[in-house]
Short mmCIF file of C-alpha atoms and ligand atoms in Angstrom, two decimals:
data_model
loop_
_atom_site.label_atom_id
_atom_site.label_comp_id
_atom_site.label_asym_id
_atom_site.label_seq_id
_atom_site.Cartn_x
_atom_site.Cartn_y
_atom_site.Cartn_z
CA UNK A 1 0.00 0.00 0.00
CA UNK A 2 2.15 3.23 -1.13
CA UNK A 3 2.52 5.24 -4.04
CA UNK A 4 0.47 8.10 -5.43
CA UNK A 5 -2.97 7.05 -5.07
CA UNK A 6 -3.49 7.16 -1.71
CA UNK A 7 -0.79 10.74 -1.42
CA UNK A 8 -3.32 13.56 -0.27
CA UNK A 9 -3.26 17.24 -1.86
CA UNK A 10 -2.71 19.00 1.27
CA UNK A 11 -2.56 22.74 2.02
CA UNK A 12 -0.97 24.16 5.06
CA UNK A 13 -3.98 25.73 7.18
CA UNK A 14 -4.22 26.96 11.04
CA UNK A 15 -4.57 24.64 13.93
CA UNK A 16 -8.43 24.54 14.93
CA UNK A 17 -7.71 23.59 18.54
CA UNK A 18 -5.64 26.34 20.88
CA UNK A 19 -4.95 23.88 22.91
CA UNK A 20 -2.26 22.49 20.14
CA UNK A 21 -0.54 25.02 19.02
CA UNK A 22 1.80 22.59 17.24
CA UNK A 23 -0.92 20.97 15.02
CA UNK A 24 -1.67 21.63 11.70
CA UNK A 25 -5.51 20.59 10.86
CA UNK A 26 -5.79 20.99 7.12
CA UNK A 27 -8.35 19.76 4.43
CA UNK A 28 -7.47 16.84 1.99
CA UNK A 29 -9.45 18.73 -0.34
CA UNK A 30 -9.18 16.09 -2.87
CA UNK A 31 -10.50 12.16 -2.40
CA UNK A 32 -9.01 9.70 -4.34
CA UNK A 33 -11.80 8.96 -6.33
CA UNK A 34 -12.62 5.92 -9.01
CA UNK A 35 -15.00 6.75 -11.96
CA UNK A 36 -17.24 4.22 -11.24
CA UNK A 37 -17.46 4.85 -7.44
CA UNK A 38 -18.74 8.10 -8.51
CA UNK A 39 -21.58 6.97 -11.01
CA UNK A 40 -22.59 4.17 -8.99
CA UNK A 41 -22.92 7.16 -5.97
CA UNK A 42 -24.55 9.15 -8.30
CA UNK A 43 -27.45 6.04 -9.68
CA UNK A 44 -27.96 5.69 -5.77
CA UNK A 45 -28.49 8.92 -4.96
CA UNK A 46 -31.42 9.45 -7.52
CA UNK A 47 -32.67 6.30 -6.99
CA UNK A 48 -33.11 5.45 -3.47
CA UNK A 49 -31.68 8.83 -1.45
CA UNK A 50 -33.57 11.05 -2.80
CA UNK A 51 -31.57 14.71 -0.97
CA UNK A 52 -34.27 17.30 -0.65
CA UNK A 53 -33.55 20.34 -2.54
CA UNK A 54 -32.27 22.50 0.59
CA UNK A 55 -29.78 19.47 0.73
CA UNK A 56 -28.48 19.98 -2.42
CA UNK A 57 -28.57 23.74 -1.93
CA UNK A 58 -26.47 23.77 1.12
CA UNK A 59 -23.32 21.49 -0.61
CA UNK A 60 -24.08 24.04 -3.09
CA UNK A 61 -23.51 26.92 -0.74
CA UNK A 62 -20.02 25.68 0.59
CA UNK A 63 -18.65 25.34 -2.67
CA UNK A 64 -20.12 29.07 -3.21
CA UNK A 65 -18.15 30.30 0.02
CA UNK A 66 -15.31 28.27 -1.01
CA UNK A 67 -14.92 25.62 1.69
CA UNK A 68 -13.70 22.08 1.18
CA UNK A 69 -16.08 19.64 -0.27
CA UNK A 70 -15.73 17.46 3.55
CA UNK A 71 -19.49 17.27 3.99
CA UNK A 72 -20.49 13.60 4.14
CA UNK A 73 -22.05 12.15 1.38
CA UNK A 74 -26.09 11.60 0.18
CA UNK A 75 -25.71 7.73 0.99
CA UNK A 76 -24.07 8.61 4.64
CA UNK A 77 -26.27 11.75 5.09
CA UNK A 78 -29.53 9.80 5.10
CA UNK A 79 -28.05 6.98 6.92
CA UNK A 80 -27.42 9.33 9.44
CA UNK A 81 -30.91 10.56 9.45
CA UNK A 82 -32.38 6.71 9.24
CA UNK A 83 -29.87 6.24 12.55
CA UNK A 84 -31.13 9.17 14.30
CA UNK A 85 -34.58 8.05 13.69
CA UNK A 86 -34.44 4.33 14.61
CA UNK A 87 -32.73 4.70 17.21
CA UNK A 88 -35.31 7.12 18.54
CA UNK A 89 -32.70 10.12 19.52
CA UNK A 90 -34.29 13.17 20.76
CA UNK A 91 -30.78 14.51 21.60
CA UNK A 92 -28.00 14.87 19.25
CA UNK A 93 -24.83 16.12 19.75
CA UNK A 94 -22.29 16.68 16.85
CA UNK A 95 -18.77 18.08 16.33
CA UNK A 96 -17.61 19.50 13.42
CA UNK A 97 -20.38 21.71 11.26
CA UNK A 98 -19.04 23.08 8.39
CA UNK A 99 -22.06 24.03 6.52
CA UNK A 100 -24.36 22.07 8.62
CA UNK A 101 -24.69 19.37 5.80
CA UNK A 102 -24.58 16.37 7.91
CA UNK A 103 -26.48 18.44 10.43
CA UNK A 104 -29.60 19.04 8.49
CA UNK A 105 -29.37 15.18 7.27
CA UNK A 106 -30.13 14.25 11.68
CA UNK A 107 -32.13 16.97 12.16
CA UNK A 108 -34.92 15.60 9.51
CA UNK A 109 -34.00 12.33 11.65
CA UNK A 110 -35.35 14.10 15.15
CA UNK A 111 -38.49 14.72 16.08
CA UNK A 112 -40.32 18.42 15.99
CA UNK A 113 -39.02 18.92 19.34
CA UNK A 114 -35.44 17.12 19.27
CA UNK A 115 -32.53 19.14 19.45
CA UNK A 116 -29.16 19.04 17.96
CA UNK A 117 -26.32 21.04 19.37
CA UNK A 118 -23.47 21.34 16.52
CA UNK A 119 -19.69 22.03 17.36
CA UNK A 120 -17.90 24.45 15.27
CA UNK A 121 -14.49 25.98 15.32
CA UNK A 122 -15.35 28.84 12.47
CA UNK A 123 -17.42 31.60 12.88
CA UNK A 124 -17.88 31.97 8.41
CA UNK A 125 -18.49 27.80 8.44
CA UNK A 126 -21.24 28.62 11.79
CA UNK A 127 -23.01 31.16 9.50
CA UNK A 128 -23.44 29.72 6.15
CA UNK A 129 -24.82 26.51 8.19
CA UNK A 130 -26.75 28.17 10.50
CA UNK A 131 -28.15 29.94 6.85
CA UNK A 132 -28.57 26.28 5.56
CA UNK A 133 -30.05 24.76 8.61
CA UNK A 134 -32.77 27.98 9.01
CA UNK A 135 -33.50 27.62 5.08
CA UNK A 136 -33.90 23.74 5.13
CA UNK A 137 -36.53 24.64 8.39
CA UNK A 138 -35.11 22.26 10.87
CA UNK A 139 -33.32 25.70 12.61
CA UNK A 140 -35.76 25.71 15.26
CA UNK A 141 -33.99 22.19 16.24
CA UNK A 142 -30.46 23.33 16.15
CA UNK A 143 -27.85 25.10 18.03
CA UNK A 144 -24.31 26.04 17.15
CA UNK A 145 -21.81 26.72 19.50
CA UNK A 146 -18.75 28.36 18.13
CA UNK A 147 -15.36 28.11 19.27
CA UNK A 148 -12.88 24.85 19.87
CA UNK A 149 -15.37 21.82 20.06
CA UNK A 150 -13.04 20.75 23.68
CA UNK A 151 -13.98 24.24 25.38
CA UNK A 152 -17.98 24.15 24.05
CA UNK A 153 -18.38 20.59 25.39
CA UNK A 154 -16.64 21.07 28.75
CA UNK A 155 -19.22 23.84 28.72
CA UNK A 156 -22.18 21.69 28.30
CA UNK A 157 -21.28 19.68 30.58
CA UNK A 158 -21.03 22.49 33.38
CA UNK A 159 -24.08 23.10 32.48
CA UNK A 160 -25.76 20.01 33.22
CA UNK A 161 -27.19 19.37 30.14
CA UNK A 162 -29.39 16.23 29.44
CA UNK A 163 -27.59 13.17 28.01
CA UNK A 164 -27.08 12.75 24.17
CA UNK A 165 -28.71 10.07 22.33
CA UNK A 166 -26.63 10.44 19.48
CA UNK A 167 -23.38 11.65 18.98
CA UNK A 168 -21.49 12.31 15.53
CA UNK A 169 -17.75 12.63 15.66
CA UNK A 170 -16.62 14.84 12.31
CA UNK A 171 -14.30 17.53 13.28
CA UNK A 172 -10.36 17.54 13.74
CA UNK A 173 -9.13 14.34 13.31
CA UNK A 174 -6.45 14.80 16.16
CA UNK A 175 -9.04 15.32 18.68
CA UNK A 176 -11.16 12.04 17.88
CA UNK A 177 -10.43 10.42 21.19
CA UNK A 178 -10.56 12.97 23.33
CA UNK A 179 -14.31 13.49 21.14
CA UNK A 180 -14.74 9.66 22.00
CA UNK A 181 -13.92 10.36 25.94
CA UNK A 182 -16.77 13.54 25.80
CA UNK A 183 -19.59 11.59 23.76
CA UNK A 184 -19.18 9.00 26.78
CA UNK A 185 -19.18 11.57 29.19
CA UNK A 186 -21.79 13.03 28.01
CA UNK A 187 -24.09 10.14 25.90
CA UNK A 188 -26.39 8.25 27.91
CA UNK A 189 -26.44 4.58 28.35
CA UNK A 190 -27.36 3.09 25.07
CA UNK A 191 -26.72 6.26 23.12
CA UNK A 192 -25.06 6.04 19.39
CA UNK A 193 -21.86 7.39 18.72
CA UNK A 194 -21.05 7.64 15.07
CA UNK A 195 -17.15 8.79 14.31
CA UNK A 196 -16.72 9.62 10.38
CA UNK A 197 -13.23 9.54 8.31
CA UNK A 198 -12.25 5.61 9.72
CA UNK A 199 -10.15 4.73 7.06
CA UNK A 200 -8.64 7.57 6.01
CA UNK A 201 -7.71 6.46 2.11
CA UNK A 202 -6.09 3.11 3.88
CA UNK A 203 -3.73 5.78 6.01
CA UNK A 204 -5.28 3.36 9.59
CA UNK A 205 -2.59 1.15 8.45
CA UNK A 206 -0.23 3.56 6.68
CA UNK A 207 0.23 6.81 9.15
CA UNK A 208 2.72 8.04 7.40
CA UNK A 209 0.24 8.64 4.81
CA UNK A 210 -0.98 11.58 6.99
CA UNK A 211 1.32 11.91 10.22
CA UNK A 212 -1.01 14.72 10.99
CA UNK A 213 -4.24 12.83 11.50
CA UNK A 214 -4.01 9.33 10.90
CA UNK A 215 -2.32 8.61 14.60
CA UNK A 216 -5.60 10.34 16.18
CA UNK A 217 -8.01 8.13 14.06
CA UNK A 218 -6.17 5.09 14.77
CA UNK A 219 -5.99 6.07 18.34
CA UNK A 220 -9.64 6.10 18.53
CA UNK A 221 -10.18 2.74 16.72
CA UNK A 222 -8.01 1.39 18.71
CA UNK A 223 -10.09 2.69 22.08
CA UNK A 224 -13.46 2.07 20.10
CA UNK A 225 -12.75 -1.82 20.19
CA UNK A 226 -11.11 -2.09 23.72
CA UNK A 227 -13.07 0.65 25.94
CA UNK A 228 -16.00 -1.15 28.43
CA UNK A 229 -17.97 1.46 27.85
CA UNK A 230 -18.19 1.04 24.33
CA UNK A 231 -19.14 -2.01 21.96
CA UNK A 232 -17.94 -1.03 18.43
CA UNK A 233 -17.47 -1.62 14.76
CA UNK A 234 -16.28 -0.30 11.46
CA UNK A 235 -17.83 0.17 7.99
CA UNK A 236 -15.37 0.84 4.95
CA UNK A 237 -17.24 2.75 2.24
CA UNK A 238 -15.94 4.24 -1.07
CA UNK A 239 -17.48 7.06 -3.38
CA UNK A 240 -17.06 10.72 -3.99
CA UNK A 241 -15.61 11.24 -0.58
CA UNK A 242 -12.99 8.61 -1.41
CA UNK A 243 -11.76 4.75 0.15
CA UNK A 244 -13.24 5.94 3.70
CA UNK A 245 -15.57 4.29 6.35
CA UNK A 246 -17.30 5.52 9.88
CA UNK A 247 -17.10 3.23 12.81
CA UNK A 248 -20.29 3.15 15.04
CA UNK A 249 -20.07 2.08 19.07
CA UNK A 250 -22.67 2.17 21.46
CA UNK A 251 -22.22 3.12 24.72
CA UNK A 252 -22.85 0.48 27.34
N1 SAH B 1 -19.98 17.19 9.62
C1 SAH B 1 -19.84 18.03 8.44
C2 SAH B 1 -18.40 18.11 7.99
C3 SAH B 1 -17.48 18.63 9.05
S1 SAH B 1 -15.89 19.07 8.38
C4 SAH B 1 -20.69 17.41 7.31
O1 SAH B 1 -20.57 16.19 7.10
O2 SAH B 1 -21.45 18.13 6.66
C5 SAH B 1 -15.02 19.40 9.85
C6 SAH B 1 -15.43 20.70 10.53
O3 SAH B 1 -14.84 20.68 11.83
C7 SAH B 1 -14.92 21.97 9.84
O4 SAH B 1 -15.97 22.87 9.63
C8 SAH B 1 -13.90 22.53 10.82
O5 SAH B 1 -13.87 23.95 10.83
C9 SAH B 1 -14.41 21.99 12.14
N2 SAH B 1 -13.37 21.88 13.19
C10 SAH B 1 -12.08 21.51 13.03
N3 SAH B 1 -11.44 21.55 14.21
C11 SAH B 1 -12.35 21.92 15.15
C12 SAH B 1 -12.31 22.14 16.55
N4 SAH B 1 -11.18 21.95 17.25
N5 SAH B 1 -13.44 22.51 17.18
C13 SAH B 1 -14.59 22.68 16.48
N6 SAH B 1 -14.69 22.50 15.15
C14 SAH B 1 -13.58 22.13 14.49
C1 DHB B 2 -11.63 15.94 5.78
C2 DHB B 2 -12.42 15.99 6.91
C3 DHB B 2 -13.59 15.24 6.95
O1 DHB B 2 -14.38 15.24 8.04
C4 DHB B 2 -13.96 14.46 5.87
O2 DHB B 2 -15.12 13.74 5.98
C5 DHB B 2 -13.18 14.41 4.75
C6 DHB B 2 -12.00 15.16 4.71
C7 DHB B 2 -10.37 16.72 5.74
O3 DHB B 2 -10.08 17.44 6.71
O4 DHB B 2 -9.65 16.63 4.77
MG1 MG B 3 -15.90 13.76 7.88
#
């Protein structure tokens, strides 16, 4: 496993997290893509996905303010949803916005009077989604907190918030167990925690690949499958985001 295809198109960009100054959190920007990964993506999406048109507005709107194309994809999005739903969440918790893509996806998942509280590092990526979410009319549901997702959930748990139901891990890759360590501190017993970007173009078994953010997404496989708290596993996908997967644990 080496060699061009799995190299990512990186550009240098600032740390997201104050808490590391050293760290560098930046986009890949580019999946390594296969044509017909994409048109098989595409026949699903128009056959069985179906993205309502404030969906397709809001991956529209990214491009439009020029940030990465890192939203999840149709397939994922509405699995997301279906998982919020059958699992009966009334509480979700996510980290990592952007422009509220996978957000809207669980918020058509929760009921009229679920909520979803949505970490996000970026005041301009907070705004455009918080435009998407308001437009799509599942705003009433949602709440962004701005600022380093570590300092916004320390802060909702000194508030003594209820428990999540459902927690989705998307944010700075680094960070993904410490994320893990919060969605158990603050998930309920039996709550779904969803953490996106497993497989990283292959780079869980390659970190050299990405010395940036593969260690932290191997780190948190790696306490996904041993932690009590959590029973765990891992789903490799491939499309227009790439060879990439989500693993999916619920909390004992
Ligand atoms: N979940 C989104 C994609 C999120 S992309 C979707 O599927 O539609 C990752 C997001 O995490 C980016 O918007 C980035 O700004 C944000 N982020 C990165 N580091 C962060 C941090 N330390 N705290 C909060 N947000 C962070
Ligand atoms: C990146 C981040 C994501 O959450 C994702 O799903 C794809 C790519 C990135 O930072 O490159
Ligand atoms: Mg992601």
């Amino acid at each position: 496993m080496s060699g061009t295809r799995y190299s990512r198109t990186r550009t240098a960009g600032g740390c997201l997290d104050p808490r590391r100054p050293a760290c560098q959190t930046v986009a890949m920007f580019e999946h390594k893509t296969e044509p017909g990964w994409i048109a098989v993506e595409e026949f699903l999406t128009g056959a069985v996905v179906h993205p309502d048109g404030s969906l397709e507005r809001a991956v529209q709107s990214a491009a439009d303010a020029g940030m990465p194309p890192i939203e999840v994809a149709p397939n994922a999005g509405k699995l997301l949803k279906l998982l919020v739903q059958v699992s009966g969440a009334r509480r979700v918790l996510e980290i990592g916005t952007l422009a509220g893509f996978s957000t809207m996806w669980m918020a058509q998942g929760l009921p009229d009077d679920g909520r979803l509280v949505t970490c996000e590092y970026l005041t301009k990526h907070a705004d455009v989604a918080r435009a998407n979410l308001d437009a799509a009319g599942v705003g009433h549901k949602v709440e962004i907190r701005v600022g380093a997702a570590l300092d916004s959930l320390a802060a909702l748990e000194a508030e003594g918030q209820e428990p999540f139901d459902f927690v989705f891990i998307d944010a700075d890759k680094e960070n993904d167990v410490n994320y893990l360590e919060w969605a158990i501190r603050l998930g309920r017993p039996g709550a779904t925690v969803i953490l996106d970007n497993a497989i990283w173009e292959g780079a869980v078994l390659e970190p050299a690949m990405d010395p940036v953010n593969a260690p932290g997404i191997i780190s948190a496989l790696e306490l996904m499958g041993r932690h009590p708290k959590l029973d765990a596993t891992v789903i490799q996908t491939v499309g227009s985001k790439g060879w990439d997967g989500f693993a999916m644990a619920v909390i004992r």
